[in-house]
Amino acid sequence: MKQQLTAILLFSVFLFSCDDDVMPEKVPLEVRQNLLSAFPMAYHIEWEKSGKDFEADFTVYAAEHSALFRESGQLTQYKHAIPATALPEAVVNAIATKHPRYKVSAADALVKGNVTCYQVVLKSNTAEIEVVFSADGQQLRQSFWD
């Protein structure tokens, strides 16, 4: 009996953890077309519903990407993984100055309109923090996009 209850609970957790996932055919055609127009080399595309918007997680040239689209198909923002060595010098200097005990463990370029900022995951021996920087190295209060 305990095994059946455990199996049911695990299955329920699995079902609820996937409730934001959307099958591609349920994503509006305009959204799917605009994704492939903006990122023609995209593959391994997975869709999620994010409020009223659609979020696509996909790969381009082995780099992880995410893009957020309105229901109308408008691309509102996107991000892609970058190596720490691709961060602007101003961002690298800001990290060294403001977070000297931390090292970059992951970085993304985040593009919204004509503005690019950089979100980084910084790790020390005892902690991990997520920080967003402008291209000129200013630490922003902007929330981190997971």
Short mmCIF file of C-alpha atoms in Angstrom, two decimals:
data_model
loop_
_atom_site.label_atom_id
_atom_site.label_comp_id
_atom_site.label_asym_id
_atom_site.label_seq_id
_atom_site.Cartn_x
_atom_site.Cartn_y
_atom_site.Cartn_z
CA MET A 1 0.00 0.00 0.00
CA LYS A 2 2.80 2.39 0.90
CA GLN A 3 4.51 1.69 -2.43
CA GLN A 4 1.33 2.50 -4.35
CA LEU A 5 0.85 5.74 -2.42
CA THR A 6 4.47 6.71 -3.04
CA ALA A 7 4.12 5.96 -6.75
CA ILE A 8 0.93 8.04 -6.98
CA LEU A 9 2.56 10.96 -5.17
CA LEU A 10 5.63 10.86 -7.40
CA PHE A 11 3.47 10.71 -10.53
CA SER A 12 1.40 13.68 -9.28
CA VAL A 13 4.54 15.73 -8.65
CA PHE A 14 5.75 14.91 -12.15
CA LEU A 15 2.42 15.97 -13.68
CA PHE A 16 2.32 19.27 -11.81
CA SER A 17 5.95 20.07 -12.59
CA CYS A 18 5.14 19.90 -16.31
CA ASP A 19 1.94 21.95 -16.23
CA ASP A 20 3.50 25.03 -17.91
CA ASP A 21 4.83 23.04 -20.86
CA VAL A 22 2.96 23.58 -24.11
CA MET A 23 2.83 21.26 -27.09
CA PRO A 24 4.12 23.03 -30.24
CA GLU A 25 0.77 22.71 -32.00
CA LYS A 26 -0.85 24.68 -29.13
CA VAL A 27 1.50 27.64 -29.70
CA PRO A 28 0.01 30.26 -32.07
CA LEU A 29 1.34 29.99 -35.61
CA GLU A 30 2.59 33.61 -35.56
CA VAL A 31 4.69 32.87 -32.49
CA ARG A 32 6.27 29.76 -34.03
CA GLN A 33 6.92 31.54 -37.33
CA ASN A 34 8.51 34.53 -35.60
CA LEU A 35 10.78 32.27 -33.56
CA LEU A 36 12.10 30.62 -36.72
CA SER A 37 12.33 33.99 -38.47
CA ALA A 38 14.42 35.48 -35.64
CA PHE A 39 16.41 32.29 -35.00
CA PRO A 40 16.44 30.23 -38.23
CA MET A 41 19.03 27.78 -36.86
CA ALA A 42 17.00 26.98 -33.71
CA TYR A 43 16.58 23.32 -32.79
CA HIS A 44 15.42 21.28 -29.77
CA ILE A 45 12.63 23.83 -29.26
CA GLU A 46 10.51 23.48 -26.12
CA TRP A 47 7.58 25.76 -25.31
CA GLU A 48 6.17 27.00 -22.01
CA LYS A 49 3.33 29.34 -21.15
CA SER A 50 4.54 32.29 -19.06
CA GLY A 51 1.47 34.27 -18.01
CA LYS A 52 -0.10 35.33 -21.31
CA ASP A 53 3.22 35.00 -23.13
CA PHE A 54 5.02 32.03 -24.65
CA GLU A 55 8.61 31.18 -23.76
CA ALA A 56 10.72 29.09 -26.10
CA ASP A 57 13.83 27.30 -24.87
CA PHE A 58 16.04 26.16 -27.73
CA THR A 59 19.58 25.67 -28.97
CA VAL A 60 21.48 27.56 -31.68
CA TYR A 61 25.03 26.47 -32.51
CA ALA A 62 25.26 24.53 -29.22
CA ALA A 63 24.34 27.63 -27.16
CA GLU A 64 21.25 27.60 -24.94
CA HIS A 65 18.70 30.29 -25.83
CA SER A 66 15.36 31.45 -24.43
CA ALA A 67 12.93 33.85 -26.09
CA LEU A 68 9.73 35.43 -24.84
CA PHE A 69 6.88 36.12 -27.27
CA ARG A 70 3.51 37.79 -26.88
CA GLU A 71 0.47 35.86 -28.12
CA SER A 72 0.51 38.13 -31.19
CA GLY A 73 3.93 36.75 -32.11
CA GLN A 74 5.94 39.82 -31.04
CA LEU A 75 9.39 38.95 -29.67
CA THR A 76 9.78 40.91 -26.43
CA GLN A 77 13.16 39.68 -25.19
CA TYR A 78 15.63 36.86 -25.53
CA LYS A 79 18.77 35.58 -23.90
CA HIS A 80 21.57 33.25 -24.84
CA ALA A 81 24.34 31.61 -22.91
CA ILE A 82 27.80 33.09 -23.38
CA PRO A 83 31.20 32.12 -22.01
CA ALA A 84 32.52 34.30 -19.18
CA THR A 85 35.30 35.38 -21.55
CA ALA A 86 32.67 37.07 -23.76
CA LEU A 87 31.50 39.42 -20.99
CA PRO A 88 32.34 43.08 -21.64
CA GLU A 89 35.44 44.32 -19.84
CA ALA A 90 33.32 46.76 -17.82
CA VAL A 91 31.22 43.86 -16.48
CA VAL A 92 34.31 41.80 -15.63
CA ASN A 93 35.79 44.80 -13.77
CA ALA A 94 32.51 45.42 -11.90
CA ILE A 95 32.40 41.80 -10.76
CA ALA A 96 36.01 41.97 -9.57
CA THR A 97 35.30 45.21 -7.67
CA LYS A 98 31.84 44.53 -6.22
CA HIS A 99 32.07 40.76 -5.74
CA PRO A 100 35.79 39.98 -5.31
CA ARG A 101 35.26 36.57 -3.66
CA TYR A 102 33.02 35.31 -6.46
CA LYS A 103 33.73 33.65 -9.79
CA VAL A 104 31.42 33.56 -12.81
CA SER A 105 29.82 30.12 -13.12
CA ALA A 106 27.32 31.02 -15.88
CA ALA A 107 26.56 34.05 -18.04
CA ASP A 108 23.83 35.12 -20.44
CA ALA A 109 23.47 38.05 -22.79
CA LEU A 110 19.91 39.37 -22.35
CA VAL A 111 18.49 41.44 -25.22
CA LYS A 112 15.36 43.56 -24.83
CA GLY A 113 14.75 45.92 -27.73
CA ASN A 114 18.07 47.56 -28.58
CA VAL A 115 19.50 47.09 -25.08
CA THR A 116 21.80 44.22 -24.13
CA CYS A 117 22.56 43.47 -20.51
CA TYR A 118 24.35 40.56 -18.91
CA GLN A 119 23.06 38.27 -16.22
CA VAL A 120 25.63 36.22 -14.38
CA VAL A 121 25.60 33.51 -11.77
CA LEU A 122 28.44 34.12 -9.33
CA LYS A 123 29.71 31.47 -6.94
CA SER A 124 31.98 31.65 -3.93
CA ASN A 125 33.03 28.84 -1.62
CA THR A 126 29.90 29.38 0.46
CA ALA A 127 27.28 31.13 -1.66
CA GLU A 128 25.77 31.68 -5.08
CA ILE A 129 24.21 34.92 -6.31
CA GLU A 130 22.50 36.03 -9.51
CA VAL A 131 23.30 39.55 -10.74
CA VAL A 132 22.38 41.61 -13.81
CA PHE A 133 24.76 44.20 -15.30
CA SER A 134 24.45 46.79 -18.04
CA ALA A 135 27.07 46.68 -20.78
CA ASP A 136 28.93 49.53 -19.04
CA GLY A 137 29.24 47.52 -15.81
CA GLN A 138 26.43 49.06 -13.76
CA GLN A 139 24.74 46.55 -11.49
CA LEU A 140 21.01 46.67 -12.26
CA ARG A 141 18.02 46.03 -10.03
CA GLN A 142 16.42 44.15 -12.91
CA SER A 143 15.19 40.72 -11.93
CA PHE A 144 17.13 37.68 -13.08
CA TRP A 145 15.41 35.74 -15.87
CA ASP A 146 15.70 32.00 -15.19
#
